[in-house]
Coordinates of C-alpha atoms in Angstrom, one line a residue:
X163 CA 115.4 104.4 115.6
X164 CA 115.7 105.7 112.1
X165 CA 114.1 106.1 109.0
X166 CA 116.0 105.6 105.9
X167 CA 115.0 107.9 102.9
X168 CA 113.9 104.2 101.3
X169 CA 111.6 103.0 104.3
X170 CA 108.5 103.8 104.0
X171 CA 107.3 98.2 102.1
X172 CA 106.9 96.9 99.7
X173 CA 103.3 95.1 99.3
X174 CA 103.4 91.6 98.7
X175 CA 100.3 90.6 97.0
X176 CA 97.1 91.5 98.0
X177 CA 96.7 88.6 100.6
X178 CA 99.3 85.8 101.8
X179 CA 97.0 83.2 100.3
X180 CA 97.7 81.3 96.9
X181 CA 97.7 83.2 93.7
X182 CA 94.8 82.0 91.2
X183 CA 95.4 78.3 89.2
X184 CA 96.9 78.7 85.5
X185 CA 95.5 80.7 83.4
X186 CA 96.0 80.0 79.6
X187 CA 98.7 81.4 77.7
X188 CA 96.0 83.4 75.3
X189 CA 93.8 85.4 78.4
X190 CA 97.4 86.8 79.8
X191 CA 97.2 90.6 79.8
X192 CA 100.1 92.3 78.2
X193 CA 98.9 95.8 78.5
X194 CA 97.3 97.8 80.9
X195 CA 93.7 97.3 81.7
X196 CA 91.4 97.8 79.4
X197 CA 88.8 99.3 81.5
X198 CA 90.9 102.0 82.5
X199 CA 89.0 103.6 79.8
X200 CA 86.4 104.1 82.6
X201 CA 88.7 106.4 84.2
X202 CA 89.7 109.9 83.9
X203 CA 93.0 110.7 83.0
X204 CA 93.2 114.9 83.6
X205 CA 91.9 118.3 84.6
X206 CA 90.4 118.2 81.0
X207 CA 88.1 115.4 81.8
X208 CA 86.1 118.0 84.0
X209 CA 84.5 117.2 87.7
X210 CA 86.6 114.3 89.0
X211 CA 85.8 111.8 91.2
X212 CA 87.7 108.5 90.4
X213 CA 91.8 108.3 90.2
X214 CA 93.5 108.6 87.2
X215 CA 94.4 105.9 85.3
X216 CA 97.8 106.8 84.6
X217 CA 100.6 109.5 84.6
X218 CA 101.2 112.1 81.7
X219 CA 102.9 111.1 78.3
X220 CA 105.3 113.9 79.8
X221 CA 105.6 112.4 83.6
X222 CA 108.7 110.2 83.0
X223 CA 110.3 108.1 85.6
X224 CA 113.9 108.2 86.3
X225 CA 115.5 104.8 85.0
X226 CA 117.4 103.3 87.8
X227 CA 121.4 102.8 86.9
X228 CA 123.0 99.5 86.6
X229 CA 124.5 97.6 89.0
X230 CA 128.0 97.1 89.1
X231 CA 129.7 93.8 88.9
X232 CA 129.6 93.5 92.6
X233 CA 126.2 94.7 93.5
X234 CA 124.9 92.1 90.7
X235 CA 126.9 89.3 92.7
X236 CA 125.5 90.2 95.9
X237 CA 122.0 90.7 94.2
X238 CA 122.5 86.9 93.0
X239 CA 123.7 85.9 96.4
X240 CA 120.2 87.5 98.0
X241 CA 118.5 85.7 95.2
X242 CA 119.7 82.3 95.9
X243 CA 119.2 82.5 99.2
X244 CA 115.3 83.7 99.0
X245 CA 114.6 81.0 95.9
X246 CA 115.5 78.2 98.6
X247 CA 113.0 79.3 101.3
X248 CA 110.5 77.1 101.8
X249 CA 109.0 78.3 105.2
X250 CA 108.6 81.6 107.1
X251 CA 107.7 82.1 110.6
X252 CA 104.3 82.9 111.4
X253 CA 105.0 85.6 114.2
X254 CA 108.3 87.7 115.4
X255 CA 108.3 85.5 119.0
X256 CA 111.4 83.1 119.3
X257 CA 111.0 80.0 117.9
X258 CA 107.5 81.0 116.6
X259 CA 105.9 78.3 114.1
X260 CA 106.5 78.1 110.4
X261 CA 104.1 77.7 107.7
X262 CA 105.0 77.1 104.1
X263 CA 105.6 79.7 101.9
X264 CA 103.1 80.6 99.5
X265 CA 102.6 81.7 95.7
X266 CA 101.7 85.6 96.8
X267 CA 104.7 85.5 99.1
X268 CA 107.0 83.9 96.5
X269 CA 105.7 86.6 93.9
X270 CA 106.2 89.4 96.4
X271 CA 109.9 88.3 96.3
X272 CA 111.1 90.6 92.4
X273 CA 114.4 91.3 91.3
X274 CA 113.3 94.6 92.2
X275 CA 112.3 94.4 95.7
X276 CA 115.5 92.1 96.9
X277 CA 117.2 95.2 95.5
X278 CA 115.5 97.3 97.4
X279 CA 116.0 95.9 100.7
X280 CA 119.6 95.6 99.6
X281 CA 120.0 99.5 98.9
X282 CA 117.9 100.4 102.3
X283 CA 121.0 97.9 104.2
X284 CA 123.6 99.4 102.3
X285 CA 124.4 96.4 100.1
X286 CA 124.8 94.1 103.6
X287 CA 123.9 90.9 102.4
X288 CA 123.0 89.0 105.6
X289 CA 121.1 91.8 107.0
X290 CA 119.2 92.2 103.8
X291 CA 117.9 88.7 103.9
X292 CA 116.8 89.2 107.5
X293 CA 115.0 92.1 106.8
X294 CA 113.0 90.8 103.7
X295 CA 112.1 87.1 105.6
X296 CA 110.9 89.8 109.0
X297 CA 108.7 91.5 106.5
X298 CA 107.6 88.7 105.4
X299 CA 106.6 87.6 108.7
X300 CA 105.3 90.8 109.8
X301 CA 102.5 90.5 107.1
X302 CA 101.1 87.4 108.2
X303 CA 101.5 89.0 111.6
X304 CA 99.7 91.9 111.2
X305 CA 96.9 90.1 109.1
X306 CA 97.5 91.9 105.4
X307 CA 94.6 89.5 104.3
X308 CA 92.2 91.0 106.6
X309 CA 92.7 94.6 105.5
X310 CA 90.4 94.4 102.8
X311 CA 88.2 97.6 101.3
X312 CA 84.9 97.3 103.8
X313 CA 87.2 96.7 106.9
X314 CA 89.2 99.7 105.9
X315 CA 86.1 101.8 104.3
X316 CA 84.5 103.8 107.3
X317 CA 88.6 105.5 107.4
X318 CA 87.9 106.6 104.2
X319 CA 84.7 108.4 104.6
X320 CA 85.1 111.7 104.5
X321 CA 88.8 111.2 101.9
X322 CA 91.4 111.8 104.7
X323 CA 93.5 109.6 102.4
X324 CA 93.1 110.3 98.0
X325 CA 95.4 108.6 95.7
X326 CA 94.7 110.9 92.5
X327 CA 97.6 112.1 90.0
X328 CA 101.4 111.6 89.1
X329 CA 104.4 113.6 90.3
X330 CA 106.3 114.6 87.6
X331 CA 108.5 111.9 87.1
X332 CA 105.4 109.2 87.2
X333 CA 105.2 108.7 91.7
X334 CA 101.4 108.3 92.3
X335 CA 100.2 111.0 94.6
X336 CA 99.1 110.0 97.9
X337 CA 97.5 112.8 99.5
X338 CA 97.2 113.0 103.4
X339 CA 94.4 115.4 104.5
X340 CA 93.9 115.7 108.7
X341 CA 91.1 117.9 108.6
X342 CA 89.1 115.4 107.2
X343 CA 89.4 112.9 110.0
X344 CA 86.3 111.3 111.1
X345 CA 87.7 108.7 113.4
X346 CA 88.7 108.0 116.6
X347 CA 92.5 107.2 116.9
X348 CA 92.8 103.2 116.8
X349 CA 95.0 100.9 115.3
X350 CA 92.7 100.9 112.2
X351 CA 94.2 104.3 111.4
X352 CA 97.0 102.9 111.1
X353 CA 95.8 100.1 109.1
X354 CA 94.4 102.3 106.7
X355 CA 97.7 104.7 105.6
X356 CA 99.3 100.4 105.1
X357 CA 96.0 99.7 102.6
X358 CA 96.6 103.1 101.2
X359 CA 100.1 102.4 100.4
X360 CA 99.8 99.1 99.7
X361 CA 97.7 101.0 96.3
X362 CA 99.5 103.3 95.6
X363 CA 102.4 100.6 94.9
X364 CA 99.7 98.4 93.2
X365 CA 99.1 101.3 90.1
X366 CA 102.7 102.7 89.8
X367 CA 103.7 102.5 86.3
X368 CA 106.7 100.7 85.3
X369 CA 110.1 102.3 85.7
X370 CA 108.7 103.5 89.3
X371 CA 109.2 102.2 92.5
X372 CA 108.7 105.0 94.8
X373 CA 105.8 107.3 96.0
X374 CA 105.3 111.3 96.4
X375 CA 103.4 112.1 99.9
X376 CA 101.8 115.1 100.0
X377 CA 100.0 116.1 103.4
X378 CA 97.9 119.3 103.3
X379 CA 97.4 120.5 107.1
X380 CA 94.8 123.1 105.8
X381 CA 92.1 123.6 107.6
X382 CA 93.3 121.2 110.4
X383 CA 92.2 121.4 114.1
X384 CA 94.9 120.2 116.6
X385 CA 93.6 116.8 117.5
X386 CA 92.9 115.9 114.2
X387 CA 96.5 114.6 113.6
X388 CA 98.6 111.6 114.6
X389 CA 99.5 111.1 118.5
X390 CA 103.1 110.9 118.6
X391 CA 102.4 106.9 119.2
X392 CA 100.9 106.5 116.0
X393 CA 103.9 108.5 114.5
X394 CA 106.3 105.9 116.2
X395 CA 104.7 102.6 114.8
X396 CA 103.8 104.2 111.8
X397 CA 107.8 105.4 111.1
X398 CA 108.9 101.7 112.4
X399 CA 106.3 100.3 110.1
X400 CA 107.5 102.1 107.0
X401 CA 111.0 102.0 108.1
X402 CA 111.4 98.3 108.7
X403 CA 108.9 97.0 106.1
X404 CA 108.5 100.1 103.0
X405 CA 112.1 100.1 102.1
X406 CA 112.6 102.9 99.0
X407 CA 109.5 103.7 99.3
X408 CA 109.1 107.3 99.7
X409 CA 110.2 109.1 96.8
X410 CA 109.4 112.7 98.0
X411 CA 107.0 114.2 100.9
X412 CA 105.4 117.5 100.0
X413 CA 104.2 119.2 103.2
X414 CA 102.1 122.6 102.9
X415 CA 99.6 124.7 105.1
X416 CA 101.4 123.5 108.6
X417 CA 99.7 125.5 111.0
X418 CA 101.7 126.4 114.2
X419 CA 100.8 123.7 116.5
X420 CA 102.1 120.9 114.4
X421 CA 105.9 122.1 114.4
X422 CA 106.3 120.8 117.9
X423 CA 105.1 117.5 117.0
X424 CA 107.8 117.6 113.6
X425 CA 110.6 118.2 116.2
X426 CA 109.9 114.9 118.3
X427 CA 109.6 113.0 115.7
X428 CA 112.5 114.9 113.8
X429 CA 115.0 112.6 115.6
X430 CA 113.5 109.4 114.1
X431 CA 113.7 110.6 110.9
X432 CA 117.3 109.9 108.9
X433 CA 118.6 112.4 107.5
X434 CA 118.6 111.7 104.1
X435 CA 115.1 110.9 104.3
X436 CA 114.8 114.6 105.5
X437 CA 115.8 115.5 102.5
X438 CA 113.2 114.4 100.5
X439 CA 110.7 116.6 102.7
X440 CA 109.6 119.9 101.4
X441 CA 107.7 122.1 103.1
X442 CA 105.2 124.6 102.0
X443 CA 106.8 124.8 98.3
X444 CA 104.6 125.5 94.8
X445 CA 103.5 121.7 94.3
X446 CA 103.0 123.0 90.7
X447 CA 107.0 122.5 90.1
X448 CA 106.4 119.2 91.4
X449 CA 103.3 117.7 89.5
X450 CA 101.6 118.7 86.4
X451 CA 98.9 121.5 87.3
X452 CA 96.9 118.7 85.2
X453 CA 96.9 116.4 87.4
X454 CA 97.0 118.7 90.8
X455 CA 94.1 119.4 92.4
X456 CA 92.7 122.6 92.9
X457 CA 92.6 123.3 96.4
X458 CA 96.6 123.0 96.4
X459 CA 97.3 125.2 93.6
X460 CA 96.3 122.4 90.4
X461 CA 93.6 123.0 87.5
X462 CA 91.8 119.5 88.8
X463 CA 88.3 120.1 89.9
X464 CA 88.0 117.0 92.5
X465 CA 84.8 116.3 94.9
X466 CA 85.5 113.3 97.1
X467 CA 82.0 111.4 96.8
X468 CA 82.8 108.1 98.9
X469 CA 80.4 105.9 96.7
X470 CA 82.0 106.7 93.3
X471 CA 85.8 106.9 94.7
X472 CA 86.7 103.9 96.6
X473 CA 85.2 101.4 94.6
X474 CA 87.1 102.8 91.8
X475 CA 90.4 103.1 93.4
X476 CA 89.7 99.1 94.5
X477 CA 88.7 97.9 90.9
X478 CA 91.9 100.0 89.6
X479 CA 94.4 98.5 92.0
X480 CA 92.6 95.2 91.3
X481 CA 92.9 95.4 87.6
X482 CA 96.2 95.8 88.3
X483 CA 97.5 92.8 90.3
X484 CA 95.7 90.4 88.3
X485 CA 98.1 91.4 85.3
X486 CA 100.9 90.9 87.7
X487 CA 99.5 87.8 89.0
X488 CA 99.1 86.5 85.4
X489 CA 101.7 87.4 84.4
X490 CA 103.7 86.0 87.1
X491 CA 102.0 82.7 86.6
X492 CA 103.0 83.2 82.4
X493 CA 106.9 83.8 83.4
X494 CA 106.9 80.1 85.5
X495 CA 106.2 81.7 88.6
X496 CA 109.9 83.1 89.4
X497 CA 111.5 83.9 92.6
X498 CA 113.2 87.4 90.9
X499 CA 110.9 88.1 88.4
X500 CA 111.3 91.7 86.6
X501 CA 108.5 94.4 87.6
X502 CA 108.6 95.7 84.7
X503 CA 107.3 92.4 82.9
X504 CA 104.9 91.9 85.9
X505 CA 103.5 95.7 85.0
X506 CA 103.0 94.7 81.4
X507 CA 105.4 95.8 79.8
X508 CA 107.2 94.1 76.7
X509 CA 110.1 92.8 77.9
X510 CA 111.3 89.4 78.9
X511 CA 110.5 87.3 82.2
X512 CA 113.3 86.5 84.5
X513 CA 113.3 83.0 82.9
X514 CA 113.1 83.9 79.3
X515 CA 117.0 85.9 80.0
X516 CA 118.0 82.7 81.6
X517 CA 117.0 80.7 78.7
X518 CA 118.1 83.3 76.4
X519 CA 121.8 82.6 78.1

């Protein structure tokens, strides 16, 4: 097994179940949320202990290129195909039952993510549709509904997992910090870096699609990090299901005993996803010093109090998919509906450029 440099999924909605009933034309949101007032937004806004809001005026994504004539067919050939589902097995076991697909799933299914799965399979058709109806299966599989912020909460006790800043091109930061572990090694560890993630993509701004990882060892007893079983399901996880995820990984402080566990797991790892790994670099040429904490080299003063943080990251990301899910229902509920629109933005749904044609 491999990981390409684009797997680490895509979130569908929040749960698999139905997305809210209408809502009227005048309550859709066409900006971001107005409460992220309540949220700081810099280094300048003093002690921190909630995420920021959004990137820096000067943190500008990369706008992706346009597709040639015969990526655009294939990307319509994907489309079709996906538009006429109208069930999706319930489990990966042969000749597993089917349920109907529903409004979360159907609005997981953007122009952006099809692409997506048709970069990470190298513009195979066939195998692009498999990959995006397994995922698909794989959430109701593993339960997506169920990971909701008191299951995962007791993981995030101590902040072994912060999502606080932008890269410089706009990736949320999602920091991984092992000496902060505080639980035994179970499944739910797991669970939690898929919540985590699942976040991350929920407040990415429009224009970005992809993630920068940045896992401090500092002060990190061995046994505080992932068994090399964890590593395995985790790198299947992001490689089968996270496709062009991963926009950069920013590794610092490794302490000896952690290189032998990069070379077993070295071989899993493809190598252009390898080099999107830097290790024990200035993160300051990678992310604004406003937006970088402290204690790796930023001028952000951050103190992880559990009570403040996660119920701010979870009304954030919330905030956030209801737009989408507004939104969504707005644009006549599309099978290939534009990100972009979904994030608020002002531009056109899918089916106001069909009607425009």
């Amino acid at each position: 097994m491999s990981v390409n440099e684009s797997d680490i999924a895509e979130p569908a909605a929040a749960t698999n179940g139905d997305v809210k009933p209408e809502a009227p034309v005048a309550e859709i949101q066409t900006e971001t949320p107005k409460t992220e007032d309540d949220f700081p937004n810099s280094a300048a806004d003093g002690l921190i202990k909630k995420p920021f809001a959004r990137p820096l005026e000067t943190s500008k994504p990369v706008k992706p290129a346009e597709l040639t004539a015969d990526q655009q067919t294939k990307y319509e050939t994907v489309l079709k195909a996906v538009s006429e589902w109208t069930t999706v097995p319930n489990t990966s076991e042969k000749n597993a039952p089917t349920a109907p697909i529903t409004d979360d799933e159907r609005m997981w299914l953007t122009r952006e993510c099809l692409l997506r799965y048709l970069r990470a399979t190298k513009w195979n058709v066939t195998e692009a549709e498999s990959r995006i109806k397994r995922t698909l299966t794989w959430r109701r599989e593993y339960g997506m509904e169920k990971l909701t912020p008191d299951y995962i909460s007791i993981e995030n006790e101590t902040g072994k997992q912060v999502i606080l800043g932008y890269d410089n091109n706009g990736r949320p930061l999602l920091y991984l910090r092992p000496s902060k572990q505080n639980t035994e090694k179970s499944e739910r560890q797991i669970q939690h870096l898929v919540f985590m993630l699942e976040r991350v993509i929920d407040i990415m701004c429009p224009d970005q699609e992809t993630l920068a990882l940045v896992i401090n060892f500092g002060e990190s007893k061995s046994g505080q990090n992932a068994s090399i079983g964890q590593a395995k399901e985790t790198l299947y996880i992001l490689q089968n299901h996270y496709p062009e995820r991963l926009g950069r990984a920013l590794i610092i402080n490794s302490p000896f005993y952690v290189w032998p566990f990069f070379k077993l797991i070295t071989p899993f790892i493809d190598p252009q996803t390898r080099e999107k790994i830097k290790y024990n670099e200035d993160l300051r040429n990678h992310v604004p010093p406003q937006q970088l904490l402290k204690s790796v080299g930023g001028d952000v003063e951050f103190e992880y109090d559990h009570t403040v943080y996660w119920p701010a990251l979870n009304k954030l990301a919330e905030q956030h998919r209801e737009i989408k899910r507004e939104r969504w229902i707005q644009g006549g509920k599309q099978v290939g509906e534009i990100e972009n629109y979904l994030k608020g933005e002002d531009v056109p749904s899918v089916s106001s450029c069909v009607e425009a044609n």
